[in-house]
Amino acid sequence: MSSADHPLFRFGIIADPQYAAIEPQVEMGRYYANSLAKVGAAIETFNGEELSFVMTLGDIIDRDFNSFDDILPVYEKLRHEAHFLLGNHDFGVAPEHLEKVAERVGMPAPYYSFQRHSFRFIVLNGNEVSTFAPPEDHPHRALGRERLAALLAAGANNAHEWNASLSDGQFAWLAGEIEAAKVAGEKVIVMNHFPVYPPCEHDMWDRERIIALLSPQQNVVAYLNGHNHVGNYGEVGGCHFVNFKGVVDTESENTFAIVDVYANRMEIRGFGREDSRTLVY
C-alpha cells in the first residue's frame, strides 16, 4: 500500500447531544435524557479506534448548568483528547453562569485553534454576538438584537433568535488564522456549531461574509458544524460544508462519525443515522 492509502490521522465527531434530565419532546423527536447512553455508546466505538481527538460540535446540554454534571463524566471514559465548542443551547443556563460555560467544559478559550500534522483546526464561537450568550449588559447582546432586527426587516430565512454571529474581532481573527496557516503550509478545517451553507433557516446571521472568506482560500478544505439536526452538505469553491446530524433526535438511533484525513481527501465514516462521504480537495 502506498502512503496515500493510509490516513495521516483520524478524529471523531459528535453533534448536538442536547442532554437534559427532562421528558422527551416526542412531537419534535427529541429525547434529551437518552443522549447520555448515546454519547457513551459513541465513546465506546471511538475507544476502539486510534483517534487524534474527538470534537463535540456544540449543544452538549439542552438547558441548566447542572446538566454538565451528568454528561461531562461520560466523556471521562474517552481514551482520546476531547475537544468542545459551544452551541446556543449550552447557554440555556442561569444568567450568572453565562460566562462560565466555556471554562466548565474545559475549553482553552471561547474560540481557539490547534494543529494536527499539516492541518490547522479553527474552532469558532458562533454564539459571540447573539441575544442569548453574552451577559445582559454586554454590548454584544445589544448588537445581536440589532443584527436580528435588520435580518427580520430584510425577510431573511435565518432571522431567528436561536441563531447568532461572529464579532468583527473574531472574524478578523479567523482571517488571520487562515493566513497564518497558509504561510505555514497547513490546510484548514473550520469547526462551528452553526451552518453557513447550503442556505437554511439555521444558518449564522453573517453566513455571507463567512462563505466569502472561506470559499476562495485554496488551503481551506472543510467547514464542519451541527445545529441543523437533519444534517446537510454543500460545496463552494472547493470548500466542503458538512452539517452533522443531531444525537438528541430519535429515541434510540445514534449518530456520530469518524473522519479519516488523507493528504488529498477526507473520508467520513458515518455511524447510525450519519451519512458517509468522501470529500476530495
mmCIF file of C-alpha atoms in Angstrom:
data_model
loop_
_atom_site.group_PDB
_atom_site.id
_atom_site.type_symbol
_atom_site.label_atom_id
_atom_site.label_comp_id
_atom_site.label_asym_id
_atom_site.label_seq_id
_atom_site.Cartn_x
_atom_site.Cartn_y
_atom_site.Cartn_z
ATOM 1 C CA MET A 1 0.000 0.000 0.000
ATOM 2 C CA SER A 2 1.208 3.490 -0.793
ATOM 3 C CA SER A 3 1.173 6.234 1.815
ATOM 4 C CA ALA A 4 -1.864 7.714 0.038
ATOM 5 C CA ASP A 5 -3.829 4.683 1.257
ATOM 6 C CA HIS A 6 -3.047 5.441 4.901
ATOM 7 C CA PRO A 7 -4.765 8.330 6.676
ATOM 8 C CA LEU A 8 -2.459 10.938 8.205
ATOM 9 C CA PHE A 9 -4.727 10.838 11.271
ATOM 10 C CA ARG A 10 -8.374 10.404 12.198
ATOM 11 C CA PHE A 11 -10.791 12.077 14.577
ATOM 12 C CA GLY A 12 -14.290 11.576 15.963
ATOM 13 C CA ILE A 13 -17.319 13.875 15.667
ATOM 14 C CA ILE A 14 -20.438 14.170 17.828
ATOM 15 C CA ALA A 15 -23.096 16.855 17.282
ATOM 16 C CA ASP A 16 -25.956 18.119 19.442
ATOM 17 C CA PRO A 17 -26.402 15.693 22.338
ATOM 18 C CA GLN A 18 -28.582 18.412 23.966
ATOM 19 C CA TYR A 19 -28.668 16.416 27.184
ATOM 20 C CA ALA A 20 -31.096 17.313 29.957
ATOM 21 C CA ALA A 21 -32.805 15.178 32.591
ATOM 22 C CA ILE A 22 -36.257 16.034 31.231
ATOM 23 C CA GLU A 23 -39.124 14.320 29.443
ATOM 24 C CA PRO A 24 -38.798 13.955 25.662
ATOM 25 C CA GLN A 25 -40.499 16.306 23.227
ATOM 26 C CA VAL A 26 -41.953 13.470 21.200
ATOM 27 C CA GLU A 27 -43.580 15.752 18.605
ATOM 28 C CA MET A 28 -40.127 17.185 17.812
ATOM 29 C CA GLY A 29 -38.445 13.769 18.062
ATOM 30 C CA ARG A 30 -36.086 14.976 20.798
ATOM 31 C CA TYR A 31 -35.119 12.578 23.569
ATOM 32 C CA TYR A 32 -32.882 14.672 25.808
ATOM 33 C CA ALA A 33 -32.163 12.194 28.602
ATOM 34 C CA ASN A 34 -31.302 9.390 26.138
ATOM 35 C CA SER A 35 -28.222 11.313 24.977
ATOM 36 C CA LEU A 36 -26.195 10.061 27.957
ATOM 37 C CA ALA A 37 -26.388 6.481 26.681
ATOM 38 C CA LYS A 38 -25.872 7.534 23.049
ATOM 39 C CA VAL A 39 -22.748 9.566 23.799
ATOM 40 C CA GLY A 40 -21.500 6.648 25.914
ATOM 41 C CA ALA A 41 -22.017 4.253 23.002
ATOM 42 C CA ALA A 42 -20.217 6.608 20.601
ATOM 43 C CA ILE A 43 -17.295 6.812 23.023
ATOM 44 C CA GLU A 44 -17.103 3.007 23.159
ATOM 45 C CA THR A 45 -16.729 2.983 19.371
ATOM 46 C CA PHE A 46 -14.176 5.818 19.467
ATOM 47 C CA ASN A 47 -12.136 3.964 22.098
ATOM 48 C CA GLY A 48 -11.809 1.039 19.702
ATOM 49 C CA GLU A 49 -10.018 3.241 17.143
ATOM 50 C CA GLU A 50 -6.759 5.185 17.050
ATOM 51 C CA LEU A 51 -8.057 8.759 17.068
ATOM 52 C CA SER A 52 -6.201 12.036 17.390
ATOM 53 C CA PHE A 53 -9.148 13.651 19.201
ATOM 54 C CA VAL A 54 -12.955 13.773 19.420
ATOM 55 C CA MET A 55 -14.822 17.034 18.768
ATOM 56 C CA THR A 56 -18.345 17.741 20.010
ATOM 57 C CA LEU A 57 -19.895 20.401 17.761
ATOM 58 C CA GLY A 58 -21.926 22.189 20.428
ATOM 59 C CA ASP A 59 -25.256 21.816 22.239
ATOM 60 C CA ILE A 60 -23.659 19.494 24.761
ATOM 61 C CA ILE A 61 -26.645 20.237 27.004
ATOM 62 C CA ASP A 62 -30.159 21.489 26.327
ATOM 63 C CA ARG A 63 -30.574 23.628 29.469
ATOM 64 C CA ASP A 64 -29.482 24.067 33.119
ATOM 65 C CA PHE A 65 -25.849 24.478 34.145
ATOM 66 C CA ASN A 66 -26.040 21.338 36.288
ATOM 67 C CA SER A 67 -26.736 19.248 33.161
ATOM 68 C CA PHE A 68 -22.964 19.433 32.558
ATOM 69 C CA ASP A 69 -22.514 17.484 35.824
ATOM 70 C CA ASP A 70 -24.237 14.482 34.203
ATOM 71 C CA ILE A 71 -22.829 14.474 30.682
ATOM 72 C CA LEU A 72 -19.201 15.573 31.122
ATOM 73 C CA PRO A 73 -18.332 12.493 33.258
ATOM 74 C CA VAL A 74 -19.394 10.331 30.278
ATOM 75 C CA TYR A 75 -16.554 11.927 28.296
ATOM 76 C CA GLU A 76 -14.074 10.941 31.015
ATOM 77 C CA LYS A 77 -14.299 7.381 29.667
ATOM 78 C CA LEU A 78 -12.849 8.592 26.360
ATOM 79 C CA ARG A 79 -9.226 7.496 25.933
ATOM 80 C CA HIS A 80 -8.607 10.280 23.402
ATOM 81 C CA GLU A 81 -8.469 14.059 23.741
ATOM 82 C CA ALA A 82 -11.946 15.606 23.983
ATOM 83 C CA HIS A 83 -12.424 18.995 22.316
ATOM 84 C CA PHE A 84 -15.561 21.086 22.585
ATOM 85 C CA LEU A 85 -17.163 24.113 21.031
ATOM 86 C CA LEU A 86 -20.377 25.731 22.225
ATOM 87 C CA GLY A 87 -23.877 25.857 20.765
ATOM 88 C CA ASN A 88 -26.898 28.004 21.532
ATOM 89 C CA HIS A 89 -28.416 25.507 23.999
ATOM 90 C CA ASP A 90 -25.199 25.457 26.050
ATOM 91 C CA PHE A 91 -26.190 28.986 27.103
ATOM 92 C CA GLY A 92 -29.655 27.917 28.293
ATOM 93 C CA VAL A 93 -28.364 28.468 31.833
ATOM 94 C CA ALA A 94 -28.996 30.980 34.621
ATOM 95 C CA PRO A 95 -27.566 34.456 33.822
ATOM 96 C CA GLU A 96 -24.825 34.157 36.457
ATOM 97 C CA HIS A 97 -23.427 31.089 34.648
ATOM 98 C CA LEU A 98 -23.262 32.527 31.096
ATOM 99 C CA GLU A 99 -19.597 33.500 31.321
ATOM 100 C CA LYS A 100 -18.598 30.187 32.951
ATOM 101 C CA VAL A 101 -19.756 27.764 30.240
ATOM 102 C CA ALA A 102 -16.520 27.591 28.196
ATOM 103 C CA GLU A 103 -14.461 27.046 31.343
ATOM 104 C CA ARG A 104 -16.914 24.421 32.650
ATOM 105 C CA VAL A 105 -16.345 22.216 29.600
ATOM 106 C CA GLY A 106 -12.569 22.719 29.746
ATOM 107 C CA MET A 107 -12.156 24.857 26.633
ATOM 108 C CA PRO A 108 -8.935 26.925 26.456
ATOM 109 C CA ALA A 109 -10.985 29.930 25.229
ATOM 110 C CA PRO A 110 -14.421 30.560 23.640
ATOM 111 C CA TYR A 111 -12.669 30.262 20.238
ATOM 112 C CA TYR A 112 -9.249 28.763 19.543
ATOM 113 C CA SER A 113 -7.158 26.766 17.077
ATOM 114 C CA PHE A 114 -4.903 23.716 17.208
ATOM 115 C CA GLN A 115 -2.699 21.767 14.803
ATOM 116 C CA ARG A 116 -2.543 18.134 13.761
ATOM 117 C CA HIS A 117 0.117 17.104 11.225
ATOM 118 C CA SER A 118 -0.179 19.683 8.425
ATOM 119 C CA PHE A 119 -3.741 20.704 9.337
ATOM 120 C CA ARG A 120 -4.967 23.649 11.394
ATOM 121 C CA PHE A 121 -8.349 23.273 13.103
ATOM 122 C CA ILE A 122 -10.025 26.635 13.694
ATOM 123 C CA VAL A 123 -12.752 26.387 16.329
ATOM 124 C CA LEU A 124 -15.271 29.237 16.271
ATOM 125 C CA ASN A 125 -17.563 30.691 18.905
ATOM 126 C CA GLY A 126 -20.627 31.151 16.720
ATOM 127 C CA ASN A 127 -22.644 32.479 19.684
ATOM 128 C CA GLU A 128 -20.477 35.515 20.340
ATOM 129 C CA VAL A 129 -22.906 38.161 19.028
ATOM 130 C CA SER A 130 -26.389 36.884 19.895
ATOM 131 C CA THR A 131 -29.456 37.559 22.014
ATOM 132 C CA PHE A 132 -28.677 34.698 24.444
ATOM 133 C CA ALA A 133 -24.938 34.088 25.068
ATOM 134 C CA PRO A 134 -23.491 37.467 26.133
ATOM 135 C CA PRO A 135 -24.384 38.773 29.619
ATOM 136 C CA GLU A 136 -27.469 41.008 29.594
ATOM 137 C CA ASP A 137 -25.489 44.269 29.800
ATOM 138 C CA HIS A 138 -22.799 43.267 27.262
ATOM 139 C CA PRO A 139 -22.584 45.296 24.026
ATOM 140 C CA HIS A 140 -22.564 42.036 22.022
ATOM 141 C CA ARG A 141 -26.123 41.320 23.211
ATOM 142 C CA ALA A 142 -27.315 44.759 22.089
ATOM 143 C CA LEU A 143 -25.510 44.258 18.771
ATOM 144 C CA GLY A 144 -27.172 40.832 18.480
ATOM 145 C CA ARG A 145 -30.610 42.433 18.824
ATOM 146 C CA GLU A 146 -29.654 44.978 16.126
ATOM 147 C CA ARG A 147 -28.413 42.316 13.711
ATOM 148 C CA LEU A 148 -31.501 40.164 14.232
ATOM 149 C CA ALA A 149 -33.823 43.150 13.708
ATOM 150 C CA ALA A 150 -32.054 44.026 10.448
ATOM 151 C CA LEU A 151 -32.392 40.442 9.167
ATOM 152 C CA LEU A 152 -36.065 40.306 10.181
ATOM 153 C CA ALA A 153 -36.683 43.561 8.326
ATOM 154 C CA ALA A 154 -34.979 42.085 5.260
ATOM 155 C CA GLY A 155 -37.097 38.907 5.467
ATOM 156 C CA ALA A 156 -34.021 36.663 5.808
ATOM 157 C CA ASN A 157 -34.781 32.957 6.290
ATOM 158 C CA ASN A 158 -32.168 32.696 9.079
ATOM 159 C CA ALA A 159 -33.598 35.615 11.089
ATOM 160 C CA HIS A 160 -34.208 33.598 14.253
ATOM 161 C CA GLU A 161 -33.145 34.254 17.837
ATOM 162 C CA TRP A 162 -31.672 30.747 18.103
ATOM 163 C CA ASN A 163 -29.023 31.725 15.520
ATOM 164 C CA ALA A 164 -26.105 34.085 16.087
ATOM 165 C CA SER A 165 -22.972 35.647 14.571
ATOM 166 C CA LEU A 166 -19.277 36.387 14.971
ATOM 167 C CA SER A 167 -17.970 39.674 16.305
ATOM 168 C CA ASP A 168 -15.880 41.658 13.854
ATOM 169 C CA GLY A 169 -12.915 40.877 16.114
ATOM 170 C CA GLN A 170 -13.413 37.117 15.881
ATOM 171 C CA PHE A 171 -13.982 37.377 12.126
ATOM 172 C CA ALA A 172 -10.636 39.200 11.773
ATOM 173 C CA TRP A 173 -9.000 36.532 13.954
ATOM 174 C CA LEU A 174 -10.418 33.813 11.673
ATOM 175 C CA ALA A 175 -8.974 35.551 8.605
ATOM 176 C CA GLY A 176 -5.618 35.879 10.381
ATOM 177 C CA GLU A 177 -5.580 32.178 11.344
ATOM 178 C CA ILE A 178 -6.258 31.174 7.730
ATOM 179 C CA GLU A 179 -3.421 33.423 6.551
ATOM 180 C CA ALA A 180 -1.023 32.060 9.194
ATOM 181 C CA ALA A 181 -1.917 28.511 8.143
ATOM 182 C CA LYS A 182 -1.204 29.398 4.519
ATOM 183 C CA VAL A 183 2.251 30.707 5.467
ATOM 184 C CA ALA A 184 2.886 27.520 7.480
ATOM 185 C CA GLY A 185 1.788 25.291 4.587
ATOM 186 C CA GLU A 186 -1.219 23.997 6.518
ATOM 187 C CA LYS A 187 -4.654 23.003 5.286
ATOM 188 C CA VAL A 188 -7.541 24.409 7.328
ATOM 189 C CA ILE A 189 -10.656 22.768 8.759
ATOM 190 C CA VAL A 190 -13.085 25.219 10.382
ATOM 191 C CA MET A 191 -15.457 23.951 13.076
ATOM 192 C CA ASN A 192 -18.506 25.792 14.373
ATOM 193 C CA HIS A 193 -21.898 24.982 15.863
ATOM 194 C CA PHE A 194 -23.949 26.802 13.217
ATOM 195 C CA PRO A 195 -24.142 26.083 9.481
ATOM 196 C CA VAL A 196 -23.498 28.701 6.790
ATOM 197 C CA TYR A 197 -24.130 26.658 3.614
ATOM 198 C CA PRO A 198 -26.284 25.382 1.901
ATOM 199 C CA PRO A 199 -28.668 28.213 2.873
ATOM 200 C CA CYS A 200 -31.201 27.205 5.535
ATOM 201 C CA GLU A 201 -33.110 28.724 8.447
ATOM 202 C CA HIS A 202 -30.487 27.569 10.980
ATOM 203 C CA ASP A 203 -27.545 29.483 9.452
ATOM 204 C CA MET A 204 -25.258 32.024 11.075
ATOM 205 C CA TRP A 205 -26.640 35.540 10.703
ATOM 206 C CA ASP A 206 -23.374 36.546 8.996
ATOM 207 C CA ARG A 207 -23.185 33.486 6.763
ATOM 208 C CA GLU A 208 -22.481 35.528 3.609
ATOM 209 C CA ARG A 209 -19.221 37.020 4.877
ATOM 210 C CA ILE A 210 -18.072 33.667 6.271
ATOM 211 C CA ILE A 211 -18.674 31.870 2.946
ATOM 212 C CA ALA A 212 -16.993 34.764 1.091
ATOM 213 C CA LEU A 213 -13.927 34.447 3.338
ATOM 214 C CA LEU A 214 -13.598 30.648 3.257
ATOM 215 C CA SER A 215 -14.587 29.568 -0.241
ATOM 216 C CA PRO A 216 -11.803 31.277 -2.305
ATOM 217 C CA GLN A 217 -8.999 30.072 0.019
ATOM 218 C CA GLN A 218 -7.216 27.107 -1.501
ATOM 219 C CA ASN A 219 -5.992 25.875 1.876
ATOM 220 C CA VAL A 220 -9.466 25.851 3.489
ATOM 221 C CA VAL A 221 -10.819 22.380 2.787
ATOM 222 C CA ALA A 222 -13.832 21.971 5.096
ATOM 223 C CA TYR A 223 -16.305 23.619 7.451
ATOM 224 C CA LEU A 224 -17.900 21.200 9.927
ATOM 225 C CA ASN A 225 -20.963 22.022 12.036
ATOM 226 C CA GLY A 226 -24.101 20.808 13.802
ATOM 227 C CA HIS A 227 -27.218 22.803 14.886
ATOM 228 C CA ASN A 228 -29.437 21.755 11.962
ATOM 229 C CA HIS A 229 -30.287 18.302 13.307
ATOM 230 C CA VAL A 230 -31.315 16.730 9.987
ATOM 231 C CA GLY A 231 -27.826 17.249 8.521
ATOM 232 C CA ASN A 232 -26.784 18.835 5.231
ATOM 233 C CA TYR A 233 -23.923 19.101 2.748
ATOM 234 C CA GLY A 234 -22.727 21.561 0.112
ATOM 235 C CA GLU A 235 -19.560 22.768 -1.603
ATOM 236 C CA VAL A 236 -18.418 26.243 -2.615
ATOM 237 C CA GLY A 237 -15.130 26.895 -4.369
ATOM 238 C CA GLY A 238 -13.592 23.619 -3.218
ATOM 239 C CA CYS A 239 -14.579 24.069 0.446
ATOM 240 C CA HIS A 240 -16.819 21.280 1.755
ATOM 241 C CA PHE A 241 -19.590 22.332 4.165
ATOM 242 C CA VAL A 242 -20.736 19.366 6.259
ATOM 243 C CA ASN A 243 -23.623 19.572 8.737
ATOM 244 C CA PHE A 244 -23.631 16.554 11.068
ATOM 245 C CA LYS A 245 -26.904 15.146 12.391
ATOM 246 C CA GLY A 246 -28.108 15.673 15.966
ATOM 247 C CA VAL A 247 -27.688 12.961 18.624
ATOM 248 C CA VAL A 248 -30.762 14.188 20.564
ATOM 249 C CA ASP A 249 -33.127 13.257 17.734
ATOM 250 C CA THR A 250 -34.846 9.832 17.784
ATOM 251 C CA GLU A 251 -35.488 7.651 20.804
ATOM 252 C CA SER A 252 -32.728 5.098 20.258
ATOM 253 C CA GLU A 253 -30.847 5.548 16.950
ATOM 254 C CA ASN A 254 -27.410 7.055 17.380
ATOM 255 C CA THR A 255 -25.480 9.347 15.035
ATOM 256 C CA PHE A 256 -21.753 10.184 15.042
ATOM 257 C CA ALA A 257 -18.766 9.913 12.720
ATOM 258 C CA ILE A 258 -15.090 9.107 12.394
ATOM 259 C CA VAL A 259 -13.151 11.206 9.894
ATOM 260 C CA ASP A 260 -10.066 9.731 8.203
ATOM 261 C CA VAL A 261 -7.829 12.557 6.989
ATOM 262 C CA TYR A 262 -5.590 11.966 3.965
ATOM 263 C CA ALA A 263 -3.319 14.368 2.081
ATOM 264 C CA ASN A 264 -5.893 14.757 -0.709
ATOM 265 C CA ARG A 265 -9.249 13.840 0.860
ATOM 266 C CA MET A 266 -11.279 13.240 3.987
ATOM 267 C CA GLU A 267 -13.364 10.115 4.372
ATOM 268 C CA ILE A 268 -16.294 10.489 6.771
ATOM 269 C CA ARG A 269 -17.466 7.168 8.184
ATOM 270 C CA GLY A 270 -20.975 7.692 9.426
ATOM 271 C CA PHE A 271 -22.404 5.570 12.244
ATOM 272 C CA GLY A 272 -26.121 5.154 12.928
ATOM 273 C CA ARG A 273 -28.040 7.880 11.105
ATOM 274 C CA GLU A 274 -24.932 9.779 9.973
ATOM 275 C CA ASP A 275 -24.052 9.712 6.257
ATOM 276 C CA SER A 276 -20.689 8.514 4.984
ATOM 277 C CA ARG A 277 -18.964 10.822 2.469
ATOM 278 C CA THR A 278 -15.664 11.247 0.656
ATOM 279 C CA LEU A 279 -14.525 14.869 0.426
ATOM 280 C CA VAL A 280 -11.772 15.412 -2.137
ATOM 281 C CA TYR A 281 -9.541 18.501 -2.007
#
